[in-house]
PDB file of C-alpha atoms in Angstrom:
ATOM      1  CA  UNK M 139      52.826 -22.497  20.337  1.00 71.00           C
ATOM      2  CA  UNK M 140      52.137 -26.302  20.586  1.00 80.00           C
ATOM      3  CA  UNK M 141      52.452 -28.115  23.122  1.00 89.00           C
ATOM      4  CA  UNK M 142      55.096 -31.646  22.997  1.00 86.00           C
ATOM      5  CA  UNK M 143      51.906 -33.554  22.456  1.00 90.00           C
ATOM      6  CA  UNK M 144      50.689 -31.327  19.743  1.00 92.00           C
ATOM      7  CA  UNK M 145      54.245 -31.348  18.173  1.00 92.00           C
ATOM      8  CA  UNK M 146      54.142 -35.146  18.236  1.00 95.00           C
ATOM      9  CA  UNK M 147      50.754 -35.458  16.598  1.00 94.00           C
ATOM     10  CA  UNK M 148      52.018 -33.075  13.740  1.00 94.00           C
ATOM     11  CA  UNK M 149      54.805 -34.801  13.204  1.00 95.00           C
ATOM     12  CA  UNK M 150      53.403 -38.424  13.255  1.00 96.00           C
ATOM     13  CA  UNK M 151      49.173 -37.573  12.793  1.00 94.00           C
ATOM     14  CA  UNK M 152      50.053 -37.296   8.411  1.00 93.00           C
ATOM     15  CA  UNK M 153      50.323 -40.873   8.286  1.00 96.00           C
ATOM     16  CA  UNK M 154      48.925 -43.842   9.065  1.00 97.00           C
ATOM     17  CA  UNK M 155      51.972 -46.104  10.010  1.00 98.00           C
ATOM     18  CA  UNK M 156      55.013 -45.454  11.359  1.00 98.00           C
ATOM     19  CA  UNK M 157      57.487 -48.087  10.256  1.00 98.00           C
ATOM     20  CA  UNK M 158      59.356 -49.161  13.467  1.00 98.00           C
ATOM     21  CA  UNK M 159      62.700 -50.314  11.751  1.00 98.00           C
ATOM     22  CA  UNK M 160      65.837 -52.661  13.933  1.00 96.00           C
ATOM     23  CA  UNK M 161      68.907 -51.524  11.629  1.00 96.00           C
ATOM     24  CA  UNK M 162      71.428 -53.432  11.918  1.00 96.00           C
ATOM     25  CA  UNK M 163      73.789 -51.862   9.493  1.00 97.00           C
ATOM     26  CA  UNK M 164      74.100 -48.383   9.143  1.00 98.00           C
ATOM     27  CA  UNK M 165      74.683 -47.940   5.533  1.00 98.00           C
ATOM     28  CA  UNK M 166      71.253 -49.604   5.028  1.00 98.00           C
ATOM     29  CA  UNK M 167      69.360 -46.705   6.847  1.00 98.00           C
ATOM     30  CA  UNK M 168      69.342 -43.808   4.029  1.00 98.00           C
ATOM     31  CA  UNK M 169      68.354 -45.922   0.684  1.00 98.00           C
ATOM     32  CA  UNK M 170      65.757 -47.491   3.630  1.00 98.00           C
ATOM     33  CA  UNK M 171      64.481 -43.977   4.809  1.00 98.00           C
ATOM     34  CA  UNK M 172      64.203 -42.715   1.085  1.00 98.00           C
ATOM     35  CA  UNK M 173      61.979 -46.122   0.079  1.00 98.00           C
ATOM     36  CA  UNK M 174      59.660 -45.463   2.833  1.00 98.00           C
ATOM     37  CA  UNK M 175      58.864 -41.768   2.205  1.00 98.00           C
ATOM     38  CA  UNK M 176      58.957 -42.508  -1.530  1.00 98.00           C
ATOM     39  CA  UNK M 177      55.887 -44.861  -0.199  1.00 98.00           C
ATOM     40  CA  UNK M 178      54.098 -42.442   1.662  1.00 97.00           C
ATOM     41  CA  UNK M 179      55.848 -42.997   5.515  1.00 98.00           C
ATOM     42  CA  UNK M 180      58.260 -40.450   6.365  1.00 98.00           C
ATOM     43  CA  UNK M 181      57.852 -40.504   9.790  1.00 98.00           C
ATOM     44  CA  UNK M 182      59.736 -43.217  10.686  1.00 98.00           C
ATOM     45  CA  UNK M 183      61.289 -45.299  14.501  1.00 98.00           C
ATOM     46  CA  UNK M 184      64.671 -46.213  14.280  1.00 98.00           C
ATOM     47  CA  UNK M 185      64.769 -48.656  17.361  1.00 98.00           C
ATOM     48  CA  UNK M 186      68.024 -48.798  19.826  1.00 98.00           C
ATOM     49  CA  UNK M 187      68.437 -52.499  19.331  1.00 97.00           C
ATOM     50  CA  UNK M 188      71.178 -52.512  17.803  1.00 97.00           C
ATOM     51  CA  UNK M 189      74.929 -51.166  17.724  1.00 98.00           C
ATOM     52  CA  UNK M 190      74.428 -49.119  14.957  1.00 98.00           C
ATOM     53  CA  UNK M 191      71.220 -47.654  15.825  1.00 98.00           C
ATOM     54  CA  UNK M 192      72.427 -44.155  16.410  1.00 98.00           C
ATOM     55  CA  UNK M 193      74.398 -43.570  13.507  1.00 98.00           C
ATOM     56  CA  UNK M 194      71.664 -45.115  11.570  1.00 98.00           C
ATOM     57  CA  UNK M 195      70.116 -41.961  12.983  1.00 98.00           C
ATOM     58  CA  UNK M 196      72.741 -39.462  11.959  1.00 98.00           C
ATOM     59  CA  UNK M 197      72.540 -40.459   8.631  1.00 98.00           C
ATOM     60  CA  UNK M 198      69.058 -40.483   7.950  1.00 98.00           C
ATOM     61  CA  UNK M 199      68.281 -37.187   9.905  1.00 98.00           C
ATOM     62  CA  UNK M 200      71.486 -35.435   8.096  1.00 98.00           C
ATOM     63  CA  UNK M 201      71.095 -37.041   4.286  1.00 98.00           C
ATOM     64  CA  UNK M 202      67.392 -37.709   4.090  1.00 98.00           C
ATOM     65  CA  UNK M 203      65.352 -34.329   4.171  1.00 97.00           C
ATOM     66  CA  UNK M 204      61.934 -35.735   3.515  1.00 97.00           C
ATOM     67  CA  UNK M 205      62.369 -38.274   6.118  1.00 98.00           C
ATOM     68  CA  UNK M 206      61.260 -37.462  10.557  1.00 98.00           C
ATOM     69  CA  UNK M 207      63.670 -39.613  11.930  1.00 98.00           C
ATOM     70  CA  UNK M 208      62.789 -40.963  15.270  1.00 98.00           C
ATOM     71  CA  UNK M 209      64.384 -42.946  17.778  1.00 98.00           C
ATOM     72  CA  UNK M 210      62.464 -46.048  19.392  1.00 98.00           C
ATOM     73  CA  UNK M 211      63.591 -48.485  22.809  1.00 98.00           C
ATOM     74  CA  UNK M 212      64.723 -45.905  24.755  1.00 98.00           C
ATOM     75  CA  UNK M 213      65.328 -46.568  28.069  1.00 98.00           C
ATOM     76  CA  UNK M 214      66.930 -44.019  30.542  1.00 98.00           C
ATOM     77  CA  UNK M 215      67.916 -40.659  30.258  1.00 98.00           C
ATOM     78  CA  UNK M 216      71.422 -41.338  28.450  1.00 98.00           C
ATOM     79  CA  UNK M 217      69.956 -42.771  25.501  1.00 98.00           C
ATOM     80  CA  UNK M 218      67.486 -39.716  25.447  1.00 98.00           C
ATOM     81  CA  UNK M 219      69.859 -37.544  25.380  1.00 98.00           C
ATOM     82  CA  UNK M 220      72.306 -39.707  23.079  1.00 98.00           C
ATOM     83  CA  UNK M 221      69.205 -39.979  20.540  1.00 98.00           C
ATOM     84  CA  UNK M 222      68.196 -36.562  20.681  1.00 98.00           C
ATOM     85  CA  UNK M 223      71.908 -34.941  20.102  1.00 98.00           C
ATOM     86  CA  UNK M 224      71.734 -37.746  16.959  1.00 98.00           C
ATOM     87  CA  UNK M 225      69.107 -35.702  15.216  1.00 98.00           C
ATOM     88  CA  UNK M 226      65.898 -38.067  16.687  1.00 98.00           C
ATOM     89  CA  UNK M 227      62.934 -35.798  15.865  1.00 98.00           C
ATOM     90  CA  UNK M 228      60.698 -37.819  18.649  1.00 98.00           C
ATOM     91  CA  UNK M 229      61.751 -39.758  20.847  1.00 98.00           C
ATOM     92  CA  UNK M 230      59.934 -43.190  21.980  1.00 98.00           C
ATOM     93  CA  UNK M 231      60.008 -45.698  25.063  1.00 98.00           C
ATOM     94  CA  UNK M 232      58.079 -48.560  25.730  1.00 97.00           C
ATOM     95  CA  UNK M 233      57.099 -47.641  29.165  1.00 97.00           C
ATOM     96  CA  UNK M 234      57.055 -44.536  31.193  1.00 96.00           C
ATOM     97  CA  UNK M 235      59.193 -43.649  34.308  1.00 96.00           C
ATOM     98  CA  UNK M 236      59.965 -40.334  36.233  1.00 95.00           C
ATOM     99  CA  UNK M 237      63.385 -40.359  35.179  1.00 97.00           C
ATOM    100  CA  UNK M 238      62.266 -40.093  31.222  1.00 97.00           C
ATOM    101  CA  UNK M 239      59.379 -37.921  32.224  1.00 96.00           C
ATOM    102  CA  UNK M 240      62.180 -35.657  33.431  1.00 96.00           C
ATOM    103  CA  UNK M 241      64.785 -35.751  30.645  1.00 97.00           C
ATOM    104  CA  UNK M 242      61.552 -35.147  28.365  1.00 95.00           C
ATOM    105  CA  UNK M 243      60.522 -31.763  30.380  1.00 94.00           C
ATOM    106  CA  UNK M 244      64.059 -30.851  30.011  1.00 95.00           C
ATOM    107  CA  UNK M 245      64.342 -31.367  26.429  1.00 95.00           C
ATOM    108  CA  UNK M 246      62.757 -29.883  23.152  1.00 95.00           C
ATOM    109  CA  UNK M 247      61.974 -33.368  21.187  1.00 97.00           C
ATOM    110  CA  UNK M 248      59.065 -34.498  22.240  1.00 97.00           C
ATOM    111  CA  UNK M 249      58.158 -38.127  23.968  1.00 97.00           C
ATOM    112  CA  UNK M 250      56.191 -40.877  23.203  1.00 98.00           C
ATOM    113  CA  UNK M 251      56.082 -43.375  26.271  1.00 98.00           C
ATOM    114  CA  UNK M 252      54.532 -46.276  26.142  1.00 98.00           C
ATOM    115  CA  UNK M 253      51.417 -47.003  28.602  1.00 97.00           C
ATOM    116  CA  UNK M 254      48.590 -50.114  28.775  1.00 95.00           C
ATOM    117  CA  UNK M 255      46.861 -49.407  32.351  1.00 96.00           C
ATOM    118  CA  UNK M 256      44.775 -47.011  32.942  1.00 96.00           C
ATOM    119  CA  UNK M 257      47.228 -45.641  35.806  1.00 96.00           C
ATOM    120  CA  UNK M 258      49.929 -45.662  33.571  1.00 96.00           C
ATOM    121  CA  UNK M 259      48.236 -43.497  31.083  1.00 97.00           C
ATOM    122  CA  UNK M 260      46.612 -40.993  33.966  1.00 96.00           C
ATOM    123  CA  UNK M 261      50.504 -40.861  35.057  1.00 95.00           C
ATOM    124  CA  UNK M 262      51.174 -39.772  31.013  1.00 95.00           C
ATOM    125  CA  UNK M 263      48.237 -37.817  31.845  1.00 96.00           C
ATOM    126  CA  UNK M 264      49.090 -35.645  34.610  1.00 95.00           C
ATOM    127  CA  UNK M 265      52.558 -34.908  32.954  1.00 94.00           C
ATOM    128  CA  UNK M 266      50.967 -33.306  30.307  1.00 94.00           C
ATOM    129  CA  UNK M 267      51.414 -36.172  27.675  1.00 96.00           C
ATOM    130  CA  UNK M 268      48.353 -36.627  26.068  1.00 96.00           C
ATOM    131  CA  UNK M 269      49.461 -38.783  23.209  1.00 97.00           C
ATOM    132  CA  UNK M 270      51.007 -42.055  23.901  1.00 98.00           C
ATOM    133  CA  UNK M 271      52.163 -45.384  22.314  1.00 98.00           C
ATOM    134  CA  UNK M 272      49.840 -48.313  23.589  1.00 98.00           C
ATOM    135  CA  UNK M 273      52.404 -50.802  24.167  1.00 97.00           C
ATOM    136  CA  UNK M 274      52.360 -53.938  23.829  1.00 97.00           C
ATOM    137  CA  UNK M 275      49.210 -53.533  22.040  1.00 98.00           C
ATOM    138  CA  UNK M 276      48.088 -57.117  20.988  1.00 97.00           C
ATOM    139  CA  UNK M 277      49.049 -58.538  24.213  1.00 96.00           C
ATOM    140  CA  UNK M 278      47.575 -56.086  26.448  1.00 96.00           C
ATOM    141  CA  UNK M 279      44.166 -56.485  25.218  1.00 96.00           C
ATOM    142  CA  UNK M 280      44.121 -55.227  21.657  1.00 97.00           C
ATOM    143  CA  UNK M 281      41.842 -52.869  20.043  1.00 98.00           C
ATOM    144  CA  UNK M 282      38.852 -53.900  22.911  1.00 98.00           C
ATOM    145  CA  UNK M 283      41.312 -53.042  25.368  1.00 97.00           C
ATOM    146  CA  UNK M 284      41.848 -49.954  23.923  1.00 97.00           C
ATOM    147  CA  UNK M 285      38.603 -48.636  22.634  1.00 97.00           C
ATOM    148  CA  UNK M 286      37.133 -49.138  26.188  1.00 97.00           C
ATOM    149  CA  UNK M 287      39.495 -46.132  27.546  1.00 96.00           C
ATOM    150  CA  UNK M 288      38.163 -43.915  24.988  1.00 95.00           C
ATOM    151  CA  UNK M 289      35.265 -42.835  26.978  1.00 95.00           C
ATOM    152  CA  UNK M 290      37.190 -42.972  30.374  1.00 96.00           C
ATOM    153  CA  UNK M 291      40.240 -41.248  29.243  1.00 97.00           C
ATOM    154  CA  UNK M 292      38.582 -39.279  26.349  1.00 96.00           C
ATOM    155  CA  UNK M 293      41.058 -36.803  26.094  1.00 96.00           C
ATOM    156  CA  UNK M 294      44.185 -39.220  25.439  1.00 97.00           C
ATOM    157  CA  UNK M 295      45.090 -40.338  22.146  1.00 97.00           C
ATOM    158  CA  UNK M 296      48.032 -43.419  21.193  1.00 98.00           C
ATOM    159  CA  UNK M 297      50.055 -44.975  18.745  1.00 98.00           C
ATOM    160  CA  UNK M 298      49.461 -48.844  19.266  1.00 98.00           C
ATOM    161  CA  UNK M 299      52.658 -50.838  18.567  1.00 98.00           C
ATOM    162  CA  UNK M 300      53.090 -54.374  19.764  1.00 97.00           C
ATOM    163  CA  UNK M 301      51.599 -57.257  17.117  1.00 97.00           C
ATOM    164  CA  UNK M 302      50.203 -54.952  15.135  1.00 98.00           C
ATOM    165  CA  UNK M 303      50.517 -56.124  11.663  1.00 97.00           C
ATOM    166  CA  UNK M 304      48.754 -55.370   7.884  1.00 96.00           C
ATOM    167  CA  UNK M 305      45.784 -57.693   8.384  1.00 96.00           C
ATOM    168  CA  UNK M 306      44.389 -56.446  11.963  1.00 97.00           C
ATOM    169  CA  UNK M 307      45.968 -52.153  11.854  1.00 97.00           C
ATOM    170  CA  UNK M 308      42.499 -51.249  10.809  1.00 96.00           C
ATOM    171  CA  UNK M 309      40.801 -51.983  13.673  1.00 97.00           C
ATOM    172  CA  UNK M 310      42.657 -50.122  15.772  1.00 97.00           C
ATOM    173  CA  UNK M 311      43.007 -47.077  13.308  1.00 97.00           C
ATOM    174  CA  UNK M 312      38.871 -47.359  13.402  1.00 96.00           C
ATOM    175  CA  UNK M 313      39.288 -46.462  17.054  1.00 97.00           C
ATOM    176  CA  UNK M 314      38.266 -42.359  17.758  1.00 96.00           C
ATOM    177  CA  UNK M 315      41.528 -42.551  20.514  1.00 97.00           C
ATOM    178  CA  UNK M 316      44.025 -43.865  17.812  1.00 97.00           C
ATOM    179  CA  UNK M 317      46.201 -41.520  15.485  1.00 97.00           C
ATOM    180  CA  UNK M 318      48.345 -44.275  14.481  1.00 97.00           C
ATOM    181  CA  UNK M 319      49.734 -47.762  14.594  1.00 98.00           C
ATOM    182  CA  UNK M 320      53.410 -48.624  14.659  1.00 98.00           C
ATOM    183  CA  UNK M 321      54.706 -51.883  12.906  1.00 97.00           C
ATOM    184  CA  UNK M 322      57.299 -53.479  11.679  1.00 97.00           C
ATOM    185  CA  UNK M 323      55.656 -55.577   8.510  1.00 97.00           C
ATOM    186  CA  UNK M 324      56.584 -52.671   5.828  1.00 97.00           C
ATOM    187  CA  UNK M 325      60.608 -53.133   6.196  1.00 97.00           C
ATOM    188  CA  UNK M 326      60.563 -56.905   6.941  1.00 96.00           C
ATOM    189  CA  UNK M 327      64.337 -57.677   8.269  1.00 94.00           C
ATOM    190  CA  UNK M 328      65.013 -60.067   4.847  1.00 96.00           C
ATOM    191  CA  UNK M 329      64.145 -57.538   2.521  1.00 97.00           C
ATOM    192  CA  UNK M 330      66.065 -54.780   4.378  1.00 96.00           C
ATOM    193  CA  UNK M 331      69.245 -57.216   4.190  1.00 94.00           C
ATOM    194  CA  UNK M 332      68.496 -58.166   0.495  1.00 96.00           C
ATOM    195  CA  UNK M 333      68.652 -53.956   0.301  1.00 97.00           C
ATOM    196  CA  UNK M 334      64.818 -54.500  -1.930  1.00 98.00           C
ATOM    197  CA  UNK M 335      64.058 -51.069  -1.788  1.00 98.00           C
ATOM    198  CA  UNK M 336      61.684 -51.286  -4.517  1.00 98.00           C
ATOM    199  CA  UNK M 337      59.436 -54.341  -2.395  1.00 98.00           C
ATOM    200  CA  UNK M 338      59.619 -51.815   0.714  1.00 98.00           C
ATOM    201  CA  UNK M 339      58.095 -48.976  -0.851  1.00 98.00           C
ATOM    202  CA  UNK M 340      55.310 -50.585  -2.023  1.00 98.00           C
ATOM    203  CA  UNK M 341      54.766 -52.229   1.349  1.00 98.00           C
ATOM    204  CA  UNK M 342      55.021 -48.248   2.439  1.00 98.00           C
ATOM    205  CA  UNK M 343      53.076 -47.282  -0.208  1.00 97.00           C
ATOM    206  CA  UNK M 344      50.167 -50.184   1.111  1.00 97.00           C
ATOM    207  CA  UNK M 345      50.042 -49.075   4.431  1.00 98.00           C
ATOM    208  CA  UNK M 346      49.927 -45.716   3.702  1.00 97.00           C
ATOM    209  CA  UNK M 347      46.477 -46.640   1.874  1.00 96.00           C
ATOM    210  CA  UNK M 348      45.277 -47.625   5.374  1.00 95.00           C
ATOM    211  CA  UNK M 349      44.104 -43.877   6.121  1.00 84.00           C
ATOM    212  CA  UNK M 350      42.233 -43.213   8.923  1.00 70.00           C
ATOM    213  CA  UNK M 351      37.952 -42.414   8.821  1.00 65.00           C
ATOM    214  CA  UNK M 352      37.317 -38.868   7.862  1.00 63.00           C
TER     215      UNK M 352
END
């Protein structure tokens, strides 16, 4: 059986990107979800910035088969829980506490805290999270930052999010600790509210070109 790190990597290690979307009206979320796995991103963070985050959720997780619906900006155990009862697949925060280390060992969707020192990530570490999202990735150092815990802390792998954009994703997805980036660049809030599905999934269709080394 996997472990919740495993799980996360097989949910989120088939693609490069994982769009990380701020819906701000529900009824966008489904034609949105279908134009990004149409482009190659299934996987997909659905961020709790807004008021309609959560049903933005329900939709996509109950109308949109192809998609893995997770939920992104969570910050204490209620939302955890809130996002996890929505259908959230993964669950992500942009730092890690004891609290959400907690409601994660008491649930079955998997976490993916956020960490950028190297006691941070040991703390990650030692609760058996061995995949985590390097957050915020451009301004806590970058890719440099990043590739010089990959000797230190071989055994830890991330999803940088923070800055990361279409022009500078490959040098972090060059990194041998990196199984993916997170962004926001391929569901750009004006073409979401223009409903351009079409634009999206060929932004989602770009990024997914962005595949890691063999």
């Amino acid at each position: 059986m996997l472990n919740k790190s495993e799980k996360l990597v097989s949910l989120l290690g088939g693609q490069p990107v994982i769009p990380v979307l701020k819906i701000a009206d529900a009824k966008q979320a489904v034609p949105l979800a279908r134009a990004l796995a149409r482009g190659g991103l299934p996987a997909i963070e659905i961020t709790l910035r807004t008021a309609d985050a959560l049903e933005a959720i329900r939709r996509v997780a109950g109308e949109v088969e192809e998609a893995i619906v997770g939920a992104g900006t969570i910050l204490d155990p209620a939302q955890y829980d809130a996002a996890a009862t929505a259908g959230s697949r993964f669950i992500v925060s942009p730092g890690i506490t004891k609290e959400l280390l907690k409601a994660s060992a008491d649930s079955d969707v998997p976490f993916l805290p956020g960490a950028i020192t190297p006691g941070e990530i040991m703390a990650g570490r030692q609760a058996g999270l061995t995949f985590l999202k390097f957050f915020p990735a451009e301004q806590a150092g970058g890719a440099a930052f990043l590739k010089a815990l990959a000797s230190p802390i071989a055994d830890v792998k991330f999803c940088p999010t923070g800055g990361v954009s279409a022009v500078n994703a490959r040098s972090y997805l060059d990194l041998p600790n990196v199984i993916c980036v997170g962004g926001s660049w391929v569901a750009p809030d004006d073409l979401v509210k223009a409903g351009d599905w079409g634009r999206i999934e060929e932004l989602a269709r770009e990024a997914a070109g962005l595949r890691k080394p063999a």
